[in-house]
Short mmCIF file of C-alpha atoms and ligand atoms in Angstrom, two decimals:
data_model
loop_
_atom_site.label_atom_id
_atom_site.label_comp_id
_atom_site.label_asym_id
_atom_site.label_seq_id
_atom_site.Cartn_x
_atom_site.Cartn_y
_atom_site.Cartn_z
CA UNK A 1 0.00 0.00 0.00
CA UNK A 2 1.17 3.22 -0.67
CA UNK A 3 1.29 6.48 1.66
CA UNK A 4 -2.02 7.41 0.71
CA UNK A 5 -4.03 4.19 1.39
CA UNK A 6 -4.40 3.18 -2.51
CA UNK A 7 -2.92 -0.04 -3.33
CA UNK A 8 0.04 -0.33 -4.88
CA UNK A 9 -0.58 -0.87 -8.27
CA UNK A 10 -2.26 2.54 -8.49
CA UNK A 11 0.10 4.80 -9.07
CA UNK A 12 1.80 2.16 -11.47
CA UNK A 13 -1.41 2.26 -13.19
CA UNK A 14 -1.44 6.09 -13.61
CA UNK A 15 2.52 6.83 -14.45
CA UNK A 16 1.68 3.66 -17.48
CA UNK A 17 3.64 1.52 -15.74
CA UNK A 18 1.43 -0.92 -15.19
CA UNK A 19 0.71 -0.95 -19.03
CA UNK A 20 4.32 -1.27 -19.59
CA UNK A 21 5.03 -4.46 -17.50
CA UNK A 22 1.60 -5.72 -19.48
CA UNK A 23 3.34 -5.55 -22.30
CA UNK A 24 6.60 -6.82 -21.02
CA UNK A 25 4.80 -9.67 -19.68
CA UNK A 26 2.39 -10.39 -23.80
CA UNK A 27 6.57 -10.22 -25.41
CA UNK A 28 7.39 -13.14 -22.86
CA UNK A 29 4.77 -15.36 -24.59
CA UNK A 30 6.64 -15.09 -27.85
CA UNK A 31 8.39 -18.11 -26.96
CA UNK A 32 6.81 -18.90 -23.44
CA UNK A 33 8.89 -18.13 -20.42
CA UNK A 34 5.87 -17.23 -18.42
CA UNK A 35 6.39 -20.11 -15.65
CA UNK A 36 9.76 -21.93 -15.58
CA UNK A 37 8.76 -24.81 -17.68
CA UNK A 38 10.17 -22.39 -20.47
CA UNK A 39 8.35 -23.86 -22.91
CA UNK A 40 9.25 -21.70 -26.08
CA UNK A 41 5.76 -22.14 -27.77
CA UNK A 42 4.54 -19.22 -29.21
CA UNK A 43 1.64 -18.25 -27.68
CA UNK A 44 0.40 -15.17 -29.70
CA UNK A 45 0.46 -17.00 -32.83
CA UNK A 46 -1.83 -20.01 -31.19
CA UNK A 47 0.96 -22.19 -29.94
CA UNK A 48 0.25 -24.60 -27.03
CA UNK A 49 2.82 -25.24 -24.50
CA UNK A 50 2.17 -27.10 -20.85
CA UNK A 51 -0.36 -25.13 -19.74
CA UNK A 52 -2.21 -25.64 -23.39
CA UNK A 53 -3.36 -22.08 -22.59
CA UNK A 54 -3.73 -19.16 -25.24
CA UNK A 55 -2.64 -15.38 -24.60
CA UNK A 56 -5.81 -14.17 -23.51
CA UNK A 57 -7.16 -15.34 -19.40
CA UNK A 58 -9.35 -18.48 -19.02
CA UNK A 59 -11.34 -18.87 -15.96
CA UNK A 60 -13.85 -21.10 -14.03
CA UNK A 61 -15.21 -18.85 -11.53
CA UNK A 62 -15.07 -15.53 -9.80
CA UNK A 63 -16.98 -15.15 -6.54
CA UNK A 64 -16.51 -14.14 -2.79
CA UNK A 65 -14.57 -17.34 -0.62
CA UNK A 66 -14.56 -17.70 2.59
CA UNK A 67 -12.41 -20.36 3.14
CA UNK A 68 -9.11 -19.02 2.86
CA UNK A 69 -6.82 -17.97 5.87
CA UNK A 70 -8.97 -15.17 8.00
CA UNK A 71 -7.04 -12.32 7.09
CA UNK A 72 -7.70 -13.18 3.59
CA UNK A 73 -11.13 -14.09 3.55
CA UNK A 74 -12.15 -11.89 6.93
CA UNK A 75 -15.97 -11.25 7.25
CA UNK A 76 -16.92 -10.38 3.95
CA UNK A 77 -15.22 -13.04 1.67
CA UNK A 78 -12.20 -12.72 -1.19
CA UNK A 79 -13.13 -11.80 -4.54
CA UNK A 80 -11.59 -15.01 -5.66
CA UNK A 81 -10.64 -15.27 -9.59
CA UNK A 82 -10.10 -19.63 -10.43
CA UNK A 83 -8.23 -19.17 -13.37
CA UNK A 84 -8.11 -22.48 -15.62
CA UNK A 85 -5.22 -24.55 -17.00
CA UNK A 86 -2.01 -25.42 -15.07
CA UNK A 87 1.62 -25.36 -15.43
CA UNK A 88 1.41 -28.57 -12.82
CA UNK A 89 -0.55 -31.88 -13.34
CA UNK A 90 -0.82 -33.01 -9.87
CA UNK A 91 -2.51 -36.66 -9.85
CA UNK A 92 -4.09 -35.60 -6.75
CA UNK A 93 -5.73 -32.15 -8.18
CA UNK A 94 -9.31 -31.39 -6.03
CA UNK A 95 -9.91 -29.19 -9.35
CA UNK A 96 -8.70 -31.36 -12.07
CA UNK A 97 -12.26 -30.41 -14.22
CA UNK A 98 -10.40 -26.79 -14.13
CA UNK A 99 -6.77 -27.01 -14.01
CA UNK A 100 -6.39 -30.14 -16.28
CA UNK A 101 -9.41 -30.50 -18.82
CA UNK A 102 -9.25 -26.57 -18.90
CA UNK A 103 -13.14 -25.86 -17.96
CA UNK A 104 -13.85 -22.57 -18.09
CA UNK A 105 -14.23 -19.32 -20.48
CA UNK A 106 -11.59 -17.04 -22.27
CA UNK A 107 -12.89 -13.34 -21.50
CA UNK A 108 -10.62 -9.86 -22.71
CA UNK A 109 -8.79 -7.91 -20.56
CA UNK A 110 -11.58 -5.48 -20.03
CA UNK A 111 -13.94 -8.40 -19.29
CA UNK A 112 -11.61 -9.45 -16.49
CA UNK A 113 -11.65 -5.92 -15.04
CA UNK A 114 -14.80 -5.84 -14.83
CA UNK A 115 -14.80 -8.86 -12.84
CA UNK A 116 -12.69 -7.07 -10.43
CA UNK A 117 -15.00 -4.01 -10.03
CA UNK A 118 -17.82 -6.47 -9.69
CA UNK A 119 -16.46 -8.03 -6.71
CA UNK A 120 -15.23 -5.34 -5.22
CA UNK A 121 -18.89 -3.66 -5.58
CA UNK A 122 -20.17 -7.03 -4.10
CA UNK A 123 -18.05 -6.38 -0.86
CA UNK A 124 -15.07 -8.45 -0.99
CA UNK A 125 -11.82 -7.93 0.94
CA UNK A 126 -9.07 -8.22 -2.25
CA UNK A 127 -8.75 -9.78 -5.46
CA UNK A 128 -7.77 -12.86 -5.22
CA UNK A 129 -6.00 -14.50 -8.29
CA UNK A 130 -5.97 -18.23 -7.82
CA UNK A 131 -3.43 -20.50 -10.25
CA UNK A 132 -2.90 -17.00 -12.60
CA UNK A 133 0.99 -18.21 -12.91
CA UNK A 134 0.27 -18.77 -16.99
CA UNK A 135 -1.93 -15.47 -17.24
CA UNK A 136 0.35 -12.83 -15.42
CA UNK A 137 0.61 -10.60 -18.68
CA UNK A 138 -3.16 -10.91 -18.97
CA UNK A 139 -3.65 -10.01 -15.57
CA UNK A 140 -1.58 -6.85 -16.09
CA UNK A 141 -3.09 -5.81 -18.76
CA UNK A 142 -6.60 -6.65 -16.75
CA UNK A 143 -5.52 -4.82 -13.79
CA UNK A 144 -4.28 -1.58 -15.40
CA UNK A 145 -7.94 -1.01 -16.93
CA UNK A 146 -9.99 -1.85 -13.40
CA UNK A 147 -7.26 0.23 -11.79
CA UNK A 148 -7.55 3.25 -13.84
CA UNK A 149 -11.59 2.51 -13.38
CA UNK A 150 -11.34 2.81 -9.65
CA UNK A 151 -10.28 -0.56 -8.38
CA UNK A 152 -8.83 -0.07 -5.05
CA UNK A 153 -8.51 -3.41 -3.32
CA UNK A 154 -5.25 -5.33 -2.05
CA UNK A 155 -4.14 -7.79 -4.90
CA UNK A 156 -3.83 -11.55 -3.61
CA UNK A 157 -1.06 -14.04 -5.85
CA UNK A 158 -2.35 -17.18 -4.98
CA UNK A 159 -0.33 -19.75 -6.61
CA UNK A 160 1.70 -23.64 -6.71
CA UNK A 161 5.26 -21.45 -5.83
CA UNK A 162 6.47 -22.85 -9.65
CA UNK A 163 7.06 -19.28 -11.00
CA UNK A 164 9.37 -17.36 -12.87
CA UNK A 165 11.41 -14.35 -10.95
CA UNK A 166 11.44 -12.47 -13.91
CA UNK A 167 7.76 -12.60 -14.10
CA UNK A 168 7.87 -12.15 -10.12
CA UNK A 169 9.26 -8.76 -11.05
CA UNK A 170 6.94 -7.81 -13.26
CA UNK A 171 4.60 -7.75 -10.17
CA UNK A 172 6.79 -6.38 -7.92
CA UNK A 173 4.92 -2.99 -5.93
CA UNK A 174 1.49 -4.76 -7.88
CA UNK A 175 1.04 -7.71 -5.50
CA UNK A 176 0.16 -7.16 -2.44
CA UNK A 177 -0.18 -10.06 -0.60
CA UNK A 178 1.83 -13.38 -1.99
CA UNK A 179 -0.02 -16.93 -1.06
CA UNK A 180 2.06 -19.53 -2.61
CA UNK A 181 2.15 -23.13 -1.99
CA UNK A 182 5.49 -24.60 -1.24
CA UNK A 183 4.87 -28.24 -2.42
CA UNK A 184 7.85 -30.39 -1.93
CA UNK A 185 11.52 -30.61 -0.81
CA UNK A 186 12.35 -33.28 -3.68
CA UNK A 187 12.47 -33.12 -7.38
CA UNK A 188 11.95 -36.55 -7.48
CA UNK A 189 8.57 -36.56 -5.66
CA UNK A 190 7.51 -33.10 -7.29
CA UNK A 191 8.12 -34.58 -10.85
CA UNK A 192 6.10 -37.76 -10.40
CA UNK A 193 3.48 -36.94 -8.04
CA UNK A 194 3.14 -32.97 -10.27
CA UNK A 195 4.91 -33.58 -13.80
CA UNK A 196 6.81 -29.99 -12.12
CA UNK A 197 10.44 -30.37 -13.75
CA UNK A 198 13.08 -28.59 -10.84
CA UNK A 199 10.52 -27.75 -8.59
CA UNK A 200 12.45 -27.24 -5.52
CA UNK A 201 15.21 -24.73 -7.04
CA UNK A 202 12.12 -22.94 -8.86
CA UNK A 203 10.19 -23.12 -5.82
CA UNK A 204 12.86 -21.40 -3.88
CA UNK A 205 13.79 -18.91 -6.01
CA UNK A 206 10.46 -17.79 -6.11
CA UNK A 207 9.91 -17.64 -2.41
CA UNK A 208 12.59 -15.86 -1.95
CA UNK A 209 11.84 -12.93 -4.59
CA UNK A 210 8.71 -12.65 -3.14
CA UNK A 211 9.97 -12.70 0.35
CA UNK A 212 11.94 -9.57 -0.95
CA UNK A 213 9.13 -7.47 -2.33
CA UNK A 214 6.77 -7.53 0.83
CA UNK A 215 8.81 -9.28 3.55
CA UNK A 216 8.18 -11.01 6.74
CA UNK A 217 5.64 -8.45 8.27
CA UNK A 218 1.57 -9.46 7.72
CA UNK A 219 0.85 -5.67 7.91
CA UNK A 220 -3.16 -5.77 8.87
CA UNK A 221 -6.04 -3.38 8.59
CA UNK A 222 -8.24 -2.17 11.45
CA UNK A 223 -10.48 -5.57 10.40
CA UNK A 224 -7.23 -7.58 10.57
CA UNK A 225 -7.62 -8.21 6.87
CA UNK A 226 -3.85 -9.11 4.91
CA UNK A 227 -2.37 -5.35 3.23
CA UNK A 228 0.65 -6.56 2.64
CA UNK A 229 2.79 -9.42 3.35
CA UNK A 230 3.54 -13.23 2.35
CA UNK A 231 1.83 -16.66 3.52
CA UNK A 232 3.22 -19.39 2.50
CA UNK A 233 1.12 -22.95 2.63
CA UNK A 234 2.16 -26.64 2.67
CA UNK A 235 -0.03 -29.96 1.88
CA UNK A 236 0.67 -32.16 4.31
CA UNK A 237 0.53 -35.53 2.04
CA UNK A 238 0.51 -39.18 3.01
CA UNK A 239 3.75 -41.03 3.97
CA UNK A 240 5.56 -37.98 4.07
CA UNK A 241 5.62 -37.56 0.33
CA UNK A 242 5.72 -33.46 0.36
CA UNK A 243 8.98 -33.38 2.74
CA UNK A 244 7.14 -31.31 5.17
CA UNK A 245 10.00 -31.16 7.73
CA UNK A 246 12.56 -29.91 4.93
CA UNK A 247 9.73 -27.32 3.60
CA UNK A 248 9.44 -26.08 6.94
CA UNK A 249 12.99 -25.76 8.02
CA UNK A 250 14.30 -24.19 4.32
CA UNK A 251 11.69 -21.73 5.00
CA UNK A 252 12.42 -20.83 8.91
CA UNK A 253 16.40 -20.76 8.14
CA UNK A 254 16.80 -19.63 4.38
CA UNK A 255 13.69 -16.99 4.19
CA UNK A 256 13.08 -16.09 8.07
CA UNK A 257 11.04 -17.82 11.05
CA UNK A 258 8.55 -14.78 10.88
CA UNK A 259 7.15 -15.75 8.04
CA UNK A 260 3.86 -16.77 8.25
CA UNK A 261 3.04 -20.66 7.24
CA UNK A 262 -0.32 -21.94 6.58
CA UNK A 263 0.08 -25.50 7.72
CA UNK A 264 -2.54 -27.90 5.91
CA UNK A 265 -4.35 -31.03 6.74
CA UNK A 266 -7.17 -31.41 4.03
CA UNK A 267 -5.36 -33.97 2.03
CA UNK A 268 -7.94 -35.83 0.09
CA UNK A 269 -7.27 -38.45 -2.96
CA UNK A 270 -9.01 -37.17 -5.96
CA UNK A 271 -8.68 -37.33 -9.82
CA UNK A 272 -5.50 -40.22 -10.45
CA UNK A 273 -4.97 -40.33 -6.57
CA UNK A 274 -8.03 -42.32 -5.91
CA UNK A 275 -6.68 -45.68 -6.62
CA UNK A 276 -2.86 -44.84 -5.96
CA UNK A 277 -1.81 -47.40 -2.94
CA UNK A 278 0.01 -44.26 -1.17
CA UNK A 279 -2.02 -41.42 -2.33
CA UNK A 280 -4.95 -43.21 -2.43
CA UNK A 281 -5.65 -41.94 1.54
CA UNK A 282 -6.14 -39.66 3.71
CA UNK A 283 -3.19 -38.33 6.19
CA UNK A 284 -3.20 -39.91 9.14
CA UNK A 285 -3.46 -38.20 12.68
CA UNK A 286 0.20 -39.38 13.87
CA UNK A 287 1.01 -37.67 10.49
CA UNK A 288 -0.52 -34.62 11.15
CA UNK A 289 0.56 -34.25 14.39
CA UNK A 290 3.99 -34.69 13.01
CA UNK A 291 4.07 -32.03 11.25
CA UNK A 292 2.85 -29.32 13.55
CA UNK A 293 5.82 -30.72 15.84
CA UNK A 294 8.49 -30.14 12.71
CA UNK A 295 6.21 -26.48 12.87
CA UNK A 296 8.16 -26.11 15.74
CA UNK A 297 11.32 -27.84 15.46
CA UNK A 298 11.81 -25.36 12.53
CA UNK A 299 11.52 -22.65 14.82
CA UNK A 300 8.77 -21.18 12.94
CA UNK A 301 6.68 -18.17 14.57
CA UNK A 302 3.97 -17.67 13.08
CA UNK A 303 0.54 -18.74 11.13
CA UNK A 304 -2.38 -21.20 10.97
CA UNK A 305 -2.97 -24.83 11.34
CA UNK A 306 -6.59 -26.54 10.32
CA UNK A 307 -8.21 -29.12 12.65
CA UNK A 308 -7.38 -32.43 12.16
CA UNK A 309 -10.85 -34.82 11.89
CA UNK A 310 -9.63 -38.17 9.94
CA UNK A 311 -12.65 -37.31 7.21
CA UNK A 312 -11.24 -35.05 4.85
CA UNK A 313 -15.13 -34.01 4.12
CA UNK A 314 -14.98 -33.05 7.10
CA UNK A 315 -12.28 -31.15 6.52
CA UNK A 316 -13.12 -29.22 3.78
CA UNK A 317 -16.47 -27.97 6.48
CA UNK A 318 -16.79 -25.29 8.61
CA UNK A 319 -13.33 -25.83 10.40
CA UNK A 320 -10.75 -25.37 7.28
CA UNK A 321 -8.58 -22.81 8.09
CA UNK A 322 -11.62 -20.75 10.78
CA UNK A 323 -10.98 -18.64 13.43
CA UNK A 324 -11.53 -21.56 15.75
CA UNK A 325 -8.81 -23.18 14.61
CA UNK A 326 -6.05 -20.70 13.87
CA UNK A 327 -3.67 -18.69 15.80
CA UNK A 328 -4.18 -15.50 14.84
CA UNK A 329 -2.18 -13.37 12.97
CA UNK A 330 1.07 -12.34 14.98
CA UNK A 331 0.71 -14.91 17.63
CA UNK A 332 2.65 -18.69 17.85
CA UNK A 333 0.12 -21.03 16.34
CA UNK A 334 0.81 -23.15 19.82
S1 LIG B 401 3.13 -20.52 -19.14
FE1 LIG B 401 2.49 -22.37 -20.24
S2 LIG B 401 3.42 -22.25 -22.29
FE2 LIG B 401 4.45 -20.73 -20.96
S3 LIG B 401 6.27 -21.75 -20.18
FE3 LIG B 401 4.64 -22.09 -18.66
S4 LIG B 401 3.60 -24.03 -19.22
FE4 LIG B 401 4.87 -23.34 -20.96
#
């Protein structure tokens, strides 16, 4: 946020700089380098690469969620944009329909502003761009319209953690609050479990860039709803597939132990997990509780936890990342 209380991306908006990073952003599908699959399809002339997305954004849904951590969602709900297609292929995908088959529709930049000025006349807290890693320059180029039009609400990067710094930097002073996922501490597992290709050194690289644009602080509003600041969340996956101790330590020692980790438990087998012998089940409780204690063996400070049930549709209910079962913001989840 800037002195005056406008978002970031405001003044970028009005000097054209916003429009100029857009445009960065369209040359960089030329021959893809969006994500850091690197692809080198030309995307502008109808090329397909990984993501087997076009130029222009795809998406599912855009509506307000109240699921997500409390200062994201808060009382209101996140104007939540489910972008389709993925630069992952995770056999365990809750929203394979989307991110795999590609469900969803292609609308224009202006289109996509407007989505933003709907939700933010409908209430919600931020904008909240889920899986946009393919569709950053259409995002830009989406945002620089609703922004000169009077959108005014923190900007939410909710992603897998496999992006490219260089188009990190392109959002650098435009994101507000970073949510990435830090999957896994081994190539190995990333690549068969997510088709990711050097997901760990990607995954880093990109945690720490955006570590460096908006640091450790979770700077709050007078509702306690996220400004500015980075929350990072790990999948805690069965038989210790995702590494969780490793994630957890690389992030208190290499980025900082104030940084704020959303610690999950709502592993459930879906899409090609169903029938996997390891994936094929929930986590256990032992496994769980494992975790929260490498939480603390990492000498991590700060962030939420969700309540452990053993029925991951129970889960996915009323107690998934609530109030009632999160430290709050600032405070030692124990
Ligand atoms: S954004 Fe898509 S086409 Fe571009 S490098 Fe990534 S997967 Fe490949």
């Amino acid at each position: 946020m800037t002195e005056t209380g406008w978002p970031s991306y405001s003044p970028l908006a009005r000097s054209g700089e916003l429009a100029r990073r857009a445009q960065l952003g369209r040359e960089m599908m030329r021959a893809c380098r969006v994500c850091p699959r690197e692809c080198g399809v030309d995307r502008l002339a109808g090329e397909l690469g990984v993501c087997r997305q076009g130029p222009e954004a795809r998406l599912s849904s855009w509506n307000l969620h109240a699921w997500e951590e409390p200062p994201i969602s808060g009382t209101r709900g996140s104007g939540t944009i489910f972008f389709s297609g993925c630069v992952g292929r995770c056999l365990f995908c809750q929203n394979w329909p989307i991110s795999q088959l590609g469900h969803g529709q292609t609308v224009s930049a202006e289109r996509l502003a407007e989505m933003m000025l709907e939700l933010q006349g409908r209430g919600a807290h931020n904008i909240n761009l889920v899986t946009a890693t393919h569709f950053v320059p259409a995002v830009l180029a989406a945002l620089d319209i609703a922004a000169q039009e009077g959108l005014c609400l923190p900007l939410v990067y909710n992603c897998g953690g496999y992006e490219s710094v260089e188009v990190l930097r392109l959002l650098d002073g435009v994101v507000d609050v970073y949510l990435p996922d830090a999957k896994y501490a081994d190539d190995a597992v990333a690549r068969r479990l997510s088709g990711f290709t050097g997901y760990v050194a990607a995954n880093r690289a990109a945690l720490r860039e955006m570590h460096r644009q908006v640091g450790d602080e979770l700077v709050l509003d007078e509702d306690g709803i996220a400004r500015r600041g980075l929350i990072v969340r790990h999948m805690v996956l069965p038989a210790g597939l995702a590494g969780t101790a490793e994630v957890l330590r690389w992030i208190a020692a290499e980025l900082s132990p104030g940084v704020h980790v959303s610690l999950m438990a709502q592993y459930c087998p879906a899409y090609r997990a169903e029938d996997d012998p390891v994936l094929g089940r929930p986590i256990t409780e032992n496994e769980y509780l494992a975790a929260l204690d490498a939480f603390d063996a990492a000498g991590l400070e700060q962030g939420w936890r969700q309540e452990y049930h053993g029925d991951p549709e129970d889960m996915f209910g009323l107690e998934v990342n609530s109030p009632s079962s999160c430290a709050k913001p600032g405070q030692n989840r124990a």
